[in-house]
mmCIF file of C-alpha atoms and ligand atoms in Angstrom:
data_model
loop_
_atom_site.group_PDB
_atom_site.id
_atom_site.type_symbol
_atom_site.label_atom_id
_atom_site.label_comp_id
_atom_site.label_asym_id
_atom_site.label_seq_id
_atom_site.Cartn_x
_atom_site.Cartn_y
_atom_site.Cartn_z
ATOM 1 C CA UNK A 2 -38.385 -2.671 1.667
ATOM 2 C CA UNK A 3 -37.834 -0.983 5.016
ATOM 3 C CA UNK A 4 -34.418 -2.143 6.280
ATOM 4 C CA UNK A 5 -33.637 -1.525 9.948
ATOM 5 C CA UNK A 6 -30.296 -1.623 11.728
ATOM 6 C CA UNK A 7 -30.297 -1.370 15.544
ATOM 7 C CA UNK A 8 -27.257 -0.635 17.716
ATOM 8 C CA UNK A 9 -25.615 -3.855 18.942
ATOM 9 C CA UNK A 10 -26.231 -4.405 22.657
ATOM 10 C CA UNK A 11 -24.203 -7.550 23.390
ATOM 11 C CA UNK A 12 -21.374 -6.597 25.800
ATOM 12 C CA UNK A 13 -18.093 -5.653 24.089
ATOM 13 C CA UNK A 14 -19.698 -5.618 20.614
ATOM 14 C CA UNK A 15 -18.650 -2.536 18.648
ATOM 15 C CA UNK A 16 -19.510 -3.681 15.143
ATOM 16 C CA UNK A 17 -22.657 -2.607 13.296
ATOM 17 C CA UNK A 18 -24.781 -4.544 10.801
ATOM 18 C CA UNK A 19 -24.824 -1.899 8.056
ATOM 19 C CA UNK A 20 -22.122 0.487 6.908
ATOM 20 C CA UNK A 21 -23.098 3.860 5.414
ATOM 21 C CA UNK A 22 -21.937 2.520 2.019
ATOM 22 C CA UNK A 23 -24.309 -0.444 2.292
ATOM 23 C CA UNK A 24 -27.101 1.909 3.341
ATOM 24 C CA UNK A 25 -26.401 4.082 0.311
ATOM 25 C CA UNK A 26 -26.602 1.103 -2.062
ATOM 26 C CA UNK A 27 -29.938 0.050 -0.557
ATOM 27 C CA UNK A 28 -31.353 3.585 -0.739
ATOM 28 C CA UNK A 29 -30.219 3.886 -4.381
ATOM 29 C CA UNK A 30 -32.342 0.824 -5.184
ATOM 30 C CA UNK A 31 -35.411 2.420 -3.683
ATOM 31 C CA UNK A 32 -35.333 0.903 -0.204
ATOM 32 C CA UNK A 33 -35.768 2.806 3.032
ATOM 33 C CA UNK A 34 -32.979 2.435 5.616
ATOM 34 C CA UNK A 35 -33.619 3.101 9.296
ATOM 35 C CA UNK A 36 -30.629 3.270 11.675
ATOM 36 C CA UNK A 37 -30.750 3.536 15.465
ATOM 37 C CA UNK A 38 -28.930 6.643 16.645
ATOM 38 C CA UNK A 39 -25.275 5.940 17.449
ATOM 39 C CA UNK A 40 -25.414 2.419 15.970
ATOM 40 C CA UNK A 41 -22.208 2.964 13.955
ATOM 41 C CA UNK A 42 -20.172 4.896 16.520
ATOM 42 C CA UNK A 43 -18.223 1.867 17.779
ATOM 43 C CA UNK A 44 -17.011 1.343 14.231
ATOM 44 C CA UNK A 45 -16.322 5.013 13.591
ATOM 45 C CA UNK A 46 -19.489 5.830 11.600
ATOM 46 C CA UNK A 47 -21.503 8.744 13.021
ATOM 47 C CA UNK A 48 -25.164 9.519 12.347
ATOM 48 C CA UNK A 49 -24.208 12.151 9.750
ATOM 49 C CA UNK A 50 -22.497 9.481 7.615
ATOM 50 C CA UNK A 51 -25.753 7.507 7.507
ATOM 51 C CA UNK A 52 -27.856 10.613 6.834
ATOM 52 C CA UNK A 53 -25.513 11.511 3.955
ATOM 53 C CA UNK A 54 -26.108 7.993 2.617
ATOM 54 C CA UNK A 55 -29.856 8.646 2.602
ATOM 55 C CA UNK A 56 -30.761 6.706 5.761
ATOM 56 C CA UNK A 57 -33.122 7.896 8.479
ATOM 57 C CA UNK A 58 -31.936 7.993 12.103
ATOM 58 C CA UNK A 59 -34.373 7.010 14.866
ATOM 59 C CA UNK A 60 -33.931 7.323 18.627
ATOM 60 C CA UNK A 61 -34.620 3.797 19.838
ATOM 61 C CA UNK A 62 -34.255 0.141 18.947
ATOM 62 C CA UNK A 63 -38.030 -0.188 19.490
ATOM 63 C CA UNK A 64 -38.640 2.167 16.560
ATOM 64 C CA UNK A 65 -36.257 0.201 14.346
ATOM 65 C CA UNK A 66 -37.920 -3.131 15.157
ATOM 66 C CA UNK A 67 -41.450 -1.701 14.897
ATOM 67 C CA UNK A 68 -40.837 -0.117 11.473
ATOM 68 C CA UNK A 69 -38.515 -2.444 9.578
ATOM 69 C CA UNK A 70 -39.475 -5.341 7.291
ATOM 70 C CA UNK A 71 -35.888 -6.667 7.566
ATOM 71 C CA UNK A 72 -33.537 -6.308 10.543
ATOM 72 C CA UNK A 73 -29.822 -6.420 9.712
ATOM 73 C CA UNK A 74 -27.490 -7.000 12.660
ATOM 74 C CA UNK A 75 -24.169 -8.554 13.652
ATOM 75 C CA UNK A 76 -24.757 -10.626 16.803
ATOM 76 C CA UNK A 77 -27.643 -12.935 17.624
ATOM 77 C CA UNK A 78 -30.644 -10.984 18.960
ATOM 78 C CA UNK A 79 -30.518 -10.655 22.728
ATOM 79 C CA UNK A 80 -33.597 -11.533 24.844
ATOM 80 C CA UNK A 81 -34.901 -7.949 24.860
ATOM 81 C CA UNK A 82 -34.500 -7.746 21.053
ATOM 82 C CA UNK A 83 -36.188 -11.110 20.495
ATOM 83 C CA UNK A 84 -39.286 -9.774 22.239
ATOM 84 C CA UNK A 85 -39.487 -7.055 19.553
ATOM 85 C CA UNK A 86 -39.378 -9.424 16.572
ATOM 86 C CA UNK A 87 -42.738 -10.084 14.949
ATOM 87 C CA UNK A 88 -44.438 -12.481 12.576
ATOM 88 C CA UNK A 89 -43.409 -11.973 8.977
ATOM 89 C CA UNK A 90 -40.323 -9.928 9.887
ATOM 90 C CA UNK A 91 -37.019 -10.948 8.323
ATOM 91 C CA UNK A 92 -33.874 -11.192 10.484
ATOM 92 C CA UNK A 93 -30.439 -11.331 8.831
ATOM 93 C CA UNK A 94 -27.536 -11.752 11.283
ATOM 94 C CA UNK A 95 -25.205 -14.262 13.013
ATOM 95 C CA UNK A 96 -27.386 -16.658 15.052
ATOM 96 C CA UNK A 97 -25.349 -19.737 16.152
ATOM 97 C CA UNK A 98 -28.539 -21.516 17.252
ATOM 98 C CA UNK A 99 -27.195 -25.041 17.894
ATOM 99 C CA UNK A 100 -25.835 -24.322 21.399
ATOM 100 C CA UNK A 101 -28.617 -21.817 22.223
ATOM 101 C CA UNK A 102 -32.045 -23.414 22.900
ATOM 102 C CA UNK A 103 -33.439 -20.254 24.531
ATOM 103 C CA UNK A 104 -32.792 -18.108 21.500
ATOM 104 C CA UNK A 105 -34.085 -20.818 19.175
ATOM 105 C CA UNK A 106 -37.385 -21.090 21.051
ATOM 106 C CA UNK A 107 -37.824 -17.315 21.142
ATOM 107 C CA UNK A 108 -37.196 -17.021 17.393
ATOM 108 C CA UNK A 109 -39.669 -19.825 16.700
ATOM 109 C CA UNK A 110 -42.242 -18.176 18.981
ATOM 110 C CA UNK A 111 -41.801 -14.772 17.297
ATOM 111 C CA UNK A 112 -42.973 -16.081 13.901
ATOM 112 C CA UNK A 113 -40.093 -14.268 12.163
ATOM 113 C CA UNK A 114 -37.990 -15.570 9.271
ATOM 114 C CA UNK A 115 -34.329 -15.784 10.282
ATOM 115 C CA UNK A 116 -31.355 -16.199 7.948
ATOM 116 C CA UNK A 117 -28.074 -16.941 9.745
ATOM 117 C CA UNK A 118 -24.836 -15.512 8.348
ATOM 118 C CA UNK A 119 -22.846 -18.513 9.564
ATOM 119 C CA UNK A 120 -24.734 -21.089 7.503
ATOM 120 C CA UNK A 121 -24.842 -19.216 4.162
ATOM 121 C CA UNK A 122 -22.596 -21.162 1.763
ATOM 122 C CA UNK A 123 -20.686 -20.563 -1.478
ATOM 123 C CA UNK A 124 -19.951 -22.625 -4.560
ATOM 124 C CA UNK A 125 -16.489 -23.642 -3.252
ATOM 125 C CA UNK A 126 -17.956 -25.274 -0.158
ATOM 126 C CA UNK A 127 -16.952 -22.285 1.978
ATOM 127 C CA UNK A 128 -18.852 -20.080 4.408
ATOM 128 C CA UNK A 129 -18.585 -16.612 2.848
ATOM 129 C CA UNK A 130 -20.076 -14.709 5.789
ATOM 130 C CA UNK A 131 -17.771 -16.367 8.345
ATOM 131 C CA UNK A 132 -14.620 -16.072 6.215
ATOM 132 C CA UNK A 133 -14.148 -12.303 6.669
ATOM 133 C CA UNK A 134 -13.978 -12.707 10.463
ATOM 134 C CA UNK A 135 -11.480 -15.566 10.092
ATOM 135 C CA UNK A 136 -9.419 -13.324 7.816
ATOM 136 C CA UNK A 137 -9.462 -10.578 10.443
ATOM 137 C CA UNK A 138 -8.622 -12.938 13.341
ATOM 138 C CA UNK A 139 -5.859 -14.569 11.294
ATOM 139 C CA UNK A 140 -4.199 -11.297 10.359
ATOM 140 C CA UNK A 141 -4.554 -10.032 13.924
ATOM 141 C CA UNK A 142 -2.964 -13.140 15.489
ATOM 142 C CA UNK A 143 0.716 -12.336 14.720
ATOM 143 C CA UNK A 144 0.054 -8.711 15.703
ATOM 144 C CA UNK A 145 -1.220 -9.650 19.203
ATOM 145 C CA UNK A 146 1.362 -12.432 19.420
ATOM 146 C CA UNK A 147 4.231 -10.017 18.731
ATOM 147 C CA UNK A 148 2.880 -7.627 21.396
ATOM 148 C CA UNK A 149 2.708 -10.535 23.866
ATOM 149 C CA UNK A 150 6.305 -11.483 22.982
ATOM 150 C CA UNK A 151 7.460 -8.140 24.364
ATOM 151 C CA UNK A 152 9.246 -8.372 27.722
ATOM 152 C CA UNK A 153 6.836 -6.073 29.584
ATOM 153 C CA UNK A 154 3.969 -8.356 28.624
ATOM 154 C CA UNK A 155 5.678 -11.502 29.907
ATOM 155 C CA UNK A 156 7.135 -12.622 26.578
ATOM 156 C CA UNK A 157 10.640 -13.651 25.557
ATOM 157 C CA UNK A 158 11.555 -10.143 24.468
ATOM 158 C CA UNK A 159 11.993 -11.165 20.840
ATOM 159 C CA UNK A 160 11.383 -8.802 17.908
ATOM 160 C CA UNK A 161 9.425 -10.759 15.301
ATOM 161 C CA UNK A 162 11.371 -9.532 12.281
ATOM 162 C CA UNK A 163 14.773 -9.497 14.022
ATOM 163 C CA UNK A 164 17.310 -6.870 12.891
ATOM 164 C CA UNK A 165 20.437 -7.100 10.725
ATOM 165 C CA UNK A 166 22.691 -9.534 12.528
ATOM 166 C CA UNK A 167 19.890 -10.988 14.681
ATOM 167 C CA UNK A 168 17.584 -13.669 13.302
ATOM 168 C CA UNK A 169 13.787 -13.364 13.223
ATOM 169 C CA UNK A 170 11.264 -15.047 15.511
ATOM 170 C CA UNK A 171 10.134 -18.571 14.653
ATOM 171 C CA UNK A 172 6.368 -18.747 14.195
ATOM 172 C CA UNK A 173 4.452 -22.025 13.909
ATOM 173 C CA UNK A 174 0.870 -21.898 12.641
ATOM 174 C CA UNK A 175 -1.203 -25.034 13.298
ATOM 175 C CA UNK A 176 -4.031 -25.212 10.757
ATOM 176 C CA UNK A 177 -3.620 -23.718 7.281
ATOM 177 C CA UNK A 178 -7.248 -22.753 6.547
ATOM 178 C CA UNK A 179 -8.539 -19.195 6.359
ATOM 179 C CA UNK A 180 -7.224 -18.095 9.781
ATOM 180 C CA UNK A 181 -3.908 -19.929 9.407
ATOM 181 C CA UNK A 182 -3.148 -18.681 5.898
ATOM 182 C CA UNK A 183 -3.810 -15.062 6.826
ATOM 183 C CA UNK A 184 -1.800 -15.429 10.044
ATOM 184 C CA UNK A 185 1.132 -16.926 8.125
ATOM 185 C CA UNK A 186 0.998 -14.183 5.500
ATOM 186 C CA UNK A 187 1.193 -11.414 8.102
ATOM 187 C CA UNK A 188 3.843 -13.180 10.209
ATOM 188 C CA UNK A 189 5.966 -13.697 7.070
ATOM 189 C CA UNK A 190 5.351 -10.067 6.119
ATOM 190 C CA UNK A 191 6.716 -9.027 9.535
ATOM 191 C CA UNK A 192 9.860 -10.950 8.689
ATOM 192 C CA UNK A 193 9.262 -14.052 10.829
ATOM 193 C CA UNK A 194 10.464 -17.551 9.962
ATOM 194 C CA UNK A 195 7.060 -19.225 9.500
ATOM 195 C CA UNK A 196 5.960 -22.871 9.244
ATOM 196 C CA UNK A 197 2.321 -23.867 8.689
ATOM 197 C CA UNK A 198 1.076 -27.314 9.717
ATOM 198 C CA UNK A 199 -2.085 -28.844 8.236
ATOM 199 C CA UNK A 200 -3.601 -32.307 7.950
ATOM 200 C CA UNK A 201 -5.068 -31.720 4.497
ATOM 201 C CA UNK A 202 -2.684 -32.542 1.652
ATOM 202 C CA UNK A 203 -4.730 -30.569 -0.921
ATOM 203 C CA UNK A 204 -4.488 -27.563 1.402
ATOM 204 C CA UNK A 205 -0.721 -28.024 1.803
ATOM 205 C CA UNK A 206 -0.390 -28.245 -1.989
ATOM 206 C CA UNK A 207 -2.342 -25.002 -2.337
ATOM 207 C CA UNK A 208 -0.174 -23.269 0.282
ATOM 208 C CA UNK A 209 2.964 -24.516 -1.440
ATOM 209 C CA UNK A 210 1.785 -23.343 -4.880
ATOM 210 C CA UNK A 211 0.723 -19.910 -3.743
ATOM 211 C CA UNK A 212 3.072 -19.085 -0.854
ATOM 212 C CA UNK A 213 5.937 -21.544 -1.380
ATOM 213 C CA UNK A 214 8.640 -18.880 -1.266
ATOM 214 C CA UNK A 215 7.213 -16.986 1.681
ATOM 215 C CA UNK A 216 6.576 -19.629 4.324
ATOM 216 C CA UNK A 217 7.160 -23.343 4.793
ATOM 217 C CA UNK A 218 4.498 -25.973 5.294
ATOM 218 C CA UNK A 219 4.531 -29.398 6.838
ATOM 219 C CA UNK A 220 2.078 -32.260 7.351
ATOM 220 C CA UNK A 221 0.570 -32.036 10.828
ATOM 221 C CA UNK A 222 1.369 -34.928 13.167
ATOM 222 C CA UNK A 223 1.886 -35.020 16.930
ATOM 223 C CA UNK A 224 5.590 -35.668 16.289
ATOM 224 C CA UNK A 225 6.037 -32.747 13.891
ATOM 225 C CA UNK A 226 4.231 -30.414 16.311
ATOM 226 C CA UNK A 227 6.310 -31.591 19.280
ATOM 227 C CA UNK A 228 9.531 -30.921 17.380
ATOM 228 C CA UNK A 229 8.583 -27.521 15.972
ATOM 229 C CA UNK A 230 7.277 -26.011 19.218
ATOM 230 C CA UNK A 231 10.634 -26.561 20.940
ATOM 231 C CA UNK A 232 12.257 -23.825 18.874
ATOM 232 C CA UNK A 233 9.153 -21.658 18.364
ATOM 233 C CA UNK A 234 8.806 -18.140 19.738
ATOM 234 C CA UNK A 235 5.109 -17.990 18.784
ATOM 235 C CA UNK A 236 2.582 -20.743 18.051
ATOM 236 C CA UNK A 237 -0.755 -19.802 16.497
ATOM 237 C CA UNK A 238 -3.610 -22.310 16.886
ATOM 238 C CA UNK A 239 -5.927 -22.133 13.851
ATOM 239 C CA UNK A 240 -7.401 -25.604 13.407
ATOM 240 C CA UNK A 241 -11.039 -26.414 12.769
ATOM 241 C CA UNK A 242 -12.830 -29.714 12.548
ATOM 242 C CA UNK A 243 -16.293 -28.626 11.394
ATOM 243 C CA UNK A 244 -18.981 -29.303 13.973
ATOM 244 C CA UNK A 245 -16.526 -30.611 16.594
ATOM 245 C CA UNK A 246 -14.571 -29.202 19.500
ATOM 246 C CA UNK A 247 -10.992 -28.283 18.569
ATOM 247 C CA UNK A 248 -8.501 -31.131 19.125
ATOM 248 C CA UNK A 249 -5.899 -30.488 21.860
ATOM 249 C CA UNK A 250 -2.622 -30.395 19.960
ATOM 250 C CA UNK A 251 -0.238 -29.133 22.678
ATOM 251 C CA UNK A 252 -0.479 -30.651 26.163
ATOM 252 C CA UNK A 253 0.449 -28.958 29.423
ATOM 253 C CA UNK A 254 3.367 -31.320 29.768
ATOM 254 C CA UNK A 255 4.775 -30.103 26.452
ATOM 255 C CA UNK A 256 4.958 -26.486 27.665
ATOM 256 C CA UNK A 257 8.144 -27.376 29.561
ATOM 257 C CA UNK A 258 9.785 -28.303 26.218
ATOM 258 C CA UNK A 259 9.172 -24.783 24.873
ATOM 259 C CA UNK A 260 11.367 -21.708 25.362
ATOM 260 C CA UNK A 261 10.393 -19.714 28.475
ATOM 261 C CA UNK A 262 8.366 -16.645 27.443
ATOM 262 C CA UNK A 263 7.238 -18.178 24.151
ATOM 263 C CA UNK A 264 3.694 -17.243 23.152
ATOM 264 C CA UNK A 265 0.631 -19.336 22.308
ATOM 265 C CA UNK A 266 -2.152 -17.517 20.413
ATOM 266 C CA UNK A 267 -5.199 -19.796 20.402
ATOM 267 C CA UNK A 268 -7.543 -18.453 17.722
ATOM 268 C CA UNK A 269 -9.525 -21.710 17.867
ATOM 269 C CA UNK A 270 -10.572 -20.834 21.429
ATOM 270 C CA UNK A 271 -14.146 -20.219 20.191
ATOM 271 C CA UNK A 272 -14.282 -23.980 19.522
ATOM 272 C CA UNK A 273 -12.790 -24.824 22.917
ATOM 273 C CA UNK A 274 -9.163 -24.112 22.002
ATOM 274 C CA UNK A 275 -6.460 -26.355 20.551
ATOM 275 C CA UNK A 276 -3.981 -26.146 23.453
ATOM 276 C CA UNK A 277 -4.704 -28.014 26.688
ATOM 277 C CA UNK A 278 -3.929 -24.939 28.807
ATOM 278 C CA UNK A 279 -6.161 -22.523 26.835
ATOM 279 C CA UNK A 280 -9.062 -20.764 28.513
ATOM 280 C CA UNK A 281 -11.098 -17.987 26.917
ATOM 281 C CA UNK A 282 -10.014 -14.422 27.744
ATOM 282 C CA UNK A 283 -11.385 -10.976 26.892
ATOM 283 C CA UNK A 284 -9.937 -7.878 25.263
ATOM 284 C CA UNK A 285 -9.890 -6.247 28.708
ATOM 285 C CA UNK A 286 -7.562 -8.969 30.076
ATOM 286 C CA UNK A 287 -6.306 -10.912 27.061
ATOM 287 C CA UNK A 288 -3.177 -12.758 28.256
ATOM 288 C CA UNK A 289 -2.068 -15.066 31.060
ATOM 289 C CA UNK A 290 0.878 -17.319 31.838
ATOM 290 C CA UNK A 291 1.063 -21.082 32.447
ATOM 291 C CA UNK A 292 4.398 -22.765 33.268
ATOM 292 C CA UNK A 293 6.331 -19.807 31.832
ATOM 293 C CA UNK A 294 4.448 -19.773 28.502
ATOM 294 C CA UNK A 295 2.253 -16.764 27.627
ATOM 295 C CA UNK A 296 -1.265 -17.450 26.333
ATOM 296 C CA UNK A 297 -3.540 -15.146 24.304
ATOM 297 C CA UNK A 298 -7.037 -16.664 23.988
ATOM 298 C CA UNK A 299 -9.569 -13.957 23.110
ATOM 299 C CA UNK A 300 -12.739 -15.565 21.775
ATOM 300 C CA UNK A 301 -13.930 -12.557 19.736
ATOM 301 C CA UNK A 302 -10.684 -11.251 18.271
ATOM 302 C CA UNK A 303 -12.350 -9.257 15.439
ATOM 303 C CA UNK A 304 -13.933 -7.014 18.100
ATOM 304 C CA UNK A 305 -10.506 -5.451 18.704
ATOM 305 C CA UNK A 306 -10.595 -3.973 15.216
ATOM 306 C CA UNK A 307 -14.303 -3.212 15.005
ATOM 307 C CA UNK A 308 -14.050 -0.787 12.120
ATOM 308 C CA UNK A 309 -12.124 -3.148 9.850
ATOM 309 C CA UNK A 310 -14.385 -6.023 10.904
ATOM 310 C CA UNK A 311 -17.592 -4.066 10.262
ATOM 311 C CA UNK A 312 -16.468 -3.052 6.779
ATOM 312 C CA UNK A 313 -15.218 -6.579 5.940
ATOM 313 C CA UNK A 314 -18.474 -8.140 7.160
ATOM 314 C CA UNK A 315 -20.533 -5.492 5.334
ATOM 315 C CA UNK A 316 -18.722 -6.208 2.074
ATOM 316 C CA UNK A 317 -19.637 -9.883 2.401
ATOM 317 C CA UNK A 318 -23.249 -9.458 3.560
ATOM 318 C CA UNK A 319 -24.239 -6.606 1.246
ATOM 319 C CA UNK A 320 -24.999 -8.592 -1.927
ATOM 320 C CA UNK A 321 -27.213 -10.965 0.071
ATOM 321 C CA UNK A 322 -28.878 -8.099 1.949
ATOM 322 C CA UNK A 323 -29.643 -6.343 -1.347
ATOM 323 C CA UNK A 324 -31.033 -9.540 -2.909
ATOM 324 C CA UNK A 325 -33.291 -10.060 0.130
ATOM 325 C CA UNK A 326 -34.480 -6.457 -0.060
ATOM 326 C CA UNK A 327 -35.002 -6.422 -3.849
ATOM 327 C CA UNK A 328 -36.769 -9.759 -4.206
ATOM 328 C CA UNK A 329 -38.104 -10.596 -0.754
ATOM 329 C CA UNK A 330 -36.620 -13.527 1.167
ATOM 330 C CA UNK A 331 -38.628 -16.231 -0.604
ATOM 331 C CA UNK A 332 -37.676 -15.317 -4.163
ATOM 332 C CA UNK A 333 -34.083 -14.512 -3.145
ATOM 333 C CA UNK A 334 -33.743 -17.965 -1.524
ATOM 334 C CA UNK A 335 -35.393 -19.683 -4.511
ATOM 335 C CA UNK A 336 -32.896 -17.998 -6.832
ATOM 336 C CA UNK A 337 -29.821 -18.734 -4.694
ATOM 337 C CA UNK A 338 -29.377 -22.098 -2.943
ATOM 338 C CA UNK A 339 -26.424 -20.679 -0.985
ATOM 339 C CA UNK A 340 -28.677 -18.068 0.599
ATOM 340 C CA UNK A 341 -31.321 -20.746 1.186
ATOM 341 C CA UNK A 342 -28.663 -22.634 3.188
ATOM 342 C CA UNK A 343 -28.787 -19.690 5.592
ATOM 343 C CA UNK A 344 -32.488 -20.138 6.356
ATOM 344 C CA UNK A 345 -32.724 -21.373 9.957
ATOM 345 C CA UNK A 346 -36.222 -20.350 11.072
ATOM 346 C CA UNK A 347 -39.479 -19.539 9.276
ATOM 347 C CA UNK A 348 -42.912 -18.833 10.760
ATOM 348 C CA UNK A 349 -42.482 -20.962 13.871
ATOM 349 C CA UNK A 350 -40.660 -23.792 12.066
ATOM 350 C CA UNK A 351 -37.016 -24.755 12.291
ATOM 351 C CA UNK A 352 -35.441 -25.168 8.833
ATOM 352 C CA UNK A 353 -31.832 -26.117 9.604
ATOM 353 C CA UNK A 354 -31.081 -29.807 10.203
ATOM 354 C CA UNK A 355 -27.932 -29.501 12.348
ATOM 355 C CA UNK A 356 -29.727 -27.170 14.760
ATOM 356 C CA UNK A 357 -32.739 -29.496 14.957
ATOM 357 C CA UNK A 358 -30.437 -32.428 15.683
ATOM 358 C CA UNK A 359 -28.520 -30.527 18.361
ATOM 359 C CA UNK A 360 -31.672 -29.317 20.108
ATOM 360 C CA UNK A 361 -34.055 -32.210 19.465
ATOM 361 C CA UNK A 362 -36.527 -30.091 17.506
ATOM 362 C CA UNK A 363 -38.356 -31.246 14.347
ATOM 363 C CA UNK A 364 -37.096 -29.647 11.165
ATOM 364 C CA UNK A 365 -39.007 -28.687 8.026
ATOM 365 C CA UNK A 366 -37.087 -28.825 4.748
ATOM 366 C CA UNK A 367 -36.063 -25.302 3.693
ATOM 367 C CA UNK A 368 -36.742 -26.278 0.062
ATOM 368 C CA UNK A 369 -40.385 -27.033 1.001
ATOM 369 C CA UNK A 370 -40.717 -23.753 2.877
ATOM 370 C CA UNK A 371 -39.620 -21.598 -0.060
ATOM 371 C CA UNK A 372 -41.934 -23.457 -2.436
ATOM 372 C CA UNK A 373 -44.975 -23.050 -0.183
HETATM 373 N N1 LIG B 26 -11.022 -16.258 18.240
HETATM 374 C C1 LIG B 26 -11.661 -15.632 17.276
HETATM 375 O O1 LIG B 26 -12.016 -14.470 17.396
HETATM 376 C C2 LIG B 26 -11.947 -16.338 15.984
HETATM 377 C C3 LIG B 26 -12.322 -15.612 14.837
HETATM 378 C C4 LIG B 26 -12.512 -16.305 13.637
HETATM 379 C C5 LIG B 26 -12.345 -17.697 13.596
HETATM 380 N N2 LIG B 26 -12.004 -18.362 14.742
HETATM 381 C C6 LIG B 26 -11.773 -19.819 14.778
HETATM 382 O O2 LIG B 26 -10.546 -20.155 14.157
HETATM 383 C C7 LIG B 26 -10.576 -21.532 13.791
HETATM 384 C C8 LIG B 26 -10.100 -21.702 12.360
HETATM 385 O O3 LIG B 26 -11.043 -21.139 11.468
HETATM 386 P P1 LIG B 26 -10.835 -21.159 9.893
HETATM 387 O O4 LIG B 26 -11.883 -20.244 9.324
HETATM 388 O O5 LIG B 26 -9.422 -20.926 9.543
HETATM 389 O O6 LIG B 26 -11.217 -22.673 9.555
HETATM 390 P P2 LIG B 26 -10.809 -23.480 8.214
HETATM 391 O O7 LIG B 26 -11.779 -24.588 8.108
HETATM 392 O O8 LIG B 26 -10.649 -22.527 7.069
HETATM 393 O O9 LIG B 26 -9.358 -24.052 8.544
HETATM 394 C C9 LIG B 26 -9.107 -25.029 9.513
HETATM 395 C C10 LIG B 26 -7.910 -25.847 9.064
HETATM 396 O O10 LIG B 26 -7.516 -26.697 10.152
HETATM 397 C C11 LIG B 26 -6.985 -27.872 9.553
HETATM 398 N N3 LIG B 26 -6.857 -28.915 10.578
HETATM 399 C C12 LIG B 26 -7.808 -29.688 11.142
HETATM 400 N N4 LIG B 26 -7.250 -30.505 12.042
HETATM 401 C C13 LIG B 26 -5.915 -30.249 12.071
HETATM 402 C C14 LIG B 26 -4.794 -30.748 12.783
HETATM 403 N N5 LIG B 26 -4.935 -31.711 13.690
HETATM 404 N N6 LIG B 26 -3.582 -30.218 12.534
HETATM 405 C C15 LIG B 26 -3.419 -29.247 11.634
HETATM 406 N N7 LIG B 26 -4.441 -28.718 10.905
HETATM 407 C C16 LIG B 26 -5.667 -29.222 11.133
HETATM 408 C C17 LIG B 26 -7.960 -28.169 8.427
HETATM 409 O O11 LIG B 26 -7.407 -29.058 7.476
HETATM 410 C C18 LIG B 26 -8.195 -26.766 7.862
HETATM 411 O O12 LIG B 26 -7.301 -26.451 6.801
HETATM 412 C C19 LIG B 26 -12.036 -21.969 14.011
HETATM 413 O O13 LIG B 26 -12.129 -22.617 15.252
HETATM 414 C C20 LIG B 26 -12.785 -20.659 14.055
HETATM 415 O O14 LIG B 26 -14.003 -20.771 14.780
HETATM 416 C C21 LIG B 26 -11.801 -17.697 15.919
#
């Protein structure tokens, strides 16, 4: 198969869909890999790294789209890219179609087959191609929170780990899923006094079993949150209610009960945020203050560490990418129901129910499509 990887063109996107290592694995299996010049630079991979892996470099995205049987990307195709997709071509990337009718109609009109990273599943009920980005955002949260806590950035001037004779910062993590667990691990590793709140008892049991000695956990109620934030130096918002906007768990009124200069890091901002005073910010201008409390609300946190994020995403997508290349999308989806769960669009038909429901478009069963 000819596998093409264009340079990402969405503003502030520095990741790339294929690492040189992934390219090398594909080439070793007899596939041809075509990379747009400079596609990997934002993640620290130059053209030579891809050439050494056996890939071919081309000058333009047009050449990649015109030549490749499968396009591997990171972000949803932008309007100019969607015009280059063609019937029978396979697209493997993040799509997030439900809130995006324009993109959905363009993909349907193109006749391509599109498999969305975010809807591929695993046998534990997880989303294996979203998890790496939650891991990155979670581990980054205490890092950006501790920077925000510094005096020059508007924070309380508290060192997260403390020093001998001075206690550590108190960190409260609301939501103990993928983001929250990784955030708590790093905050505890920095020496903070960490408490994780979650509403799922099985999750709390898991956290207690695995991390019992390293951080505390508590059942999440409005009362428990109200009490804990009063003494917190940093609160990390990491809740998710699948398919719904994030619940607002700290109100504006409650900010006055917190210590001046305390920091809120709202990782759930991509779902609307879990603090009433959260509004999405960018890496260029990540923090702001409301009623004396610092807020960090960057909606694409993994972009700050593009190289780590690219490699983590590549590790997760590579087995699926190789299966698609080796077998073709139809056989690969027949063999793996979790990959089939990623099928969103095929030959002008929508194949993902939640997207159809959100956009009022008829849906064809993906199981029927792969059998046809
Ligand atoms: N800003 C970014 O760059 C970025 C990057 C990755 C993920 N995210 C977002 O981070 C959020 C968390 O993602 P995740 O992968 O950890 O999800 P997850 O499903 O693994 O975990 C969410 C957890 O929240 C818990 N929860 C739900 N309601 C709660 C409540 N009221 N109180 C306490 N806990 C509650 C759930 O029980 C679950 O354990 C999502 O909104 C995700 O989109 C943001």
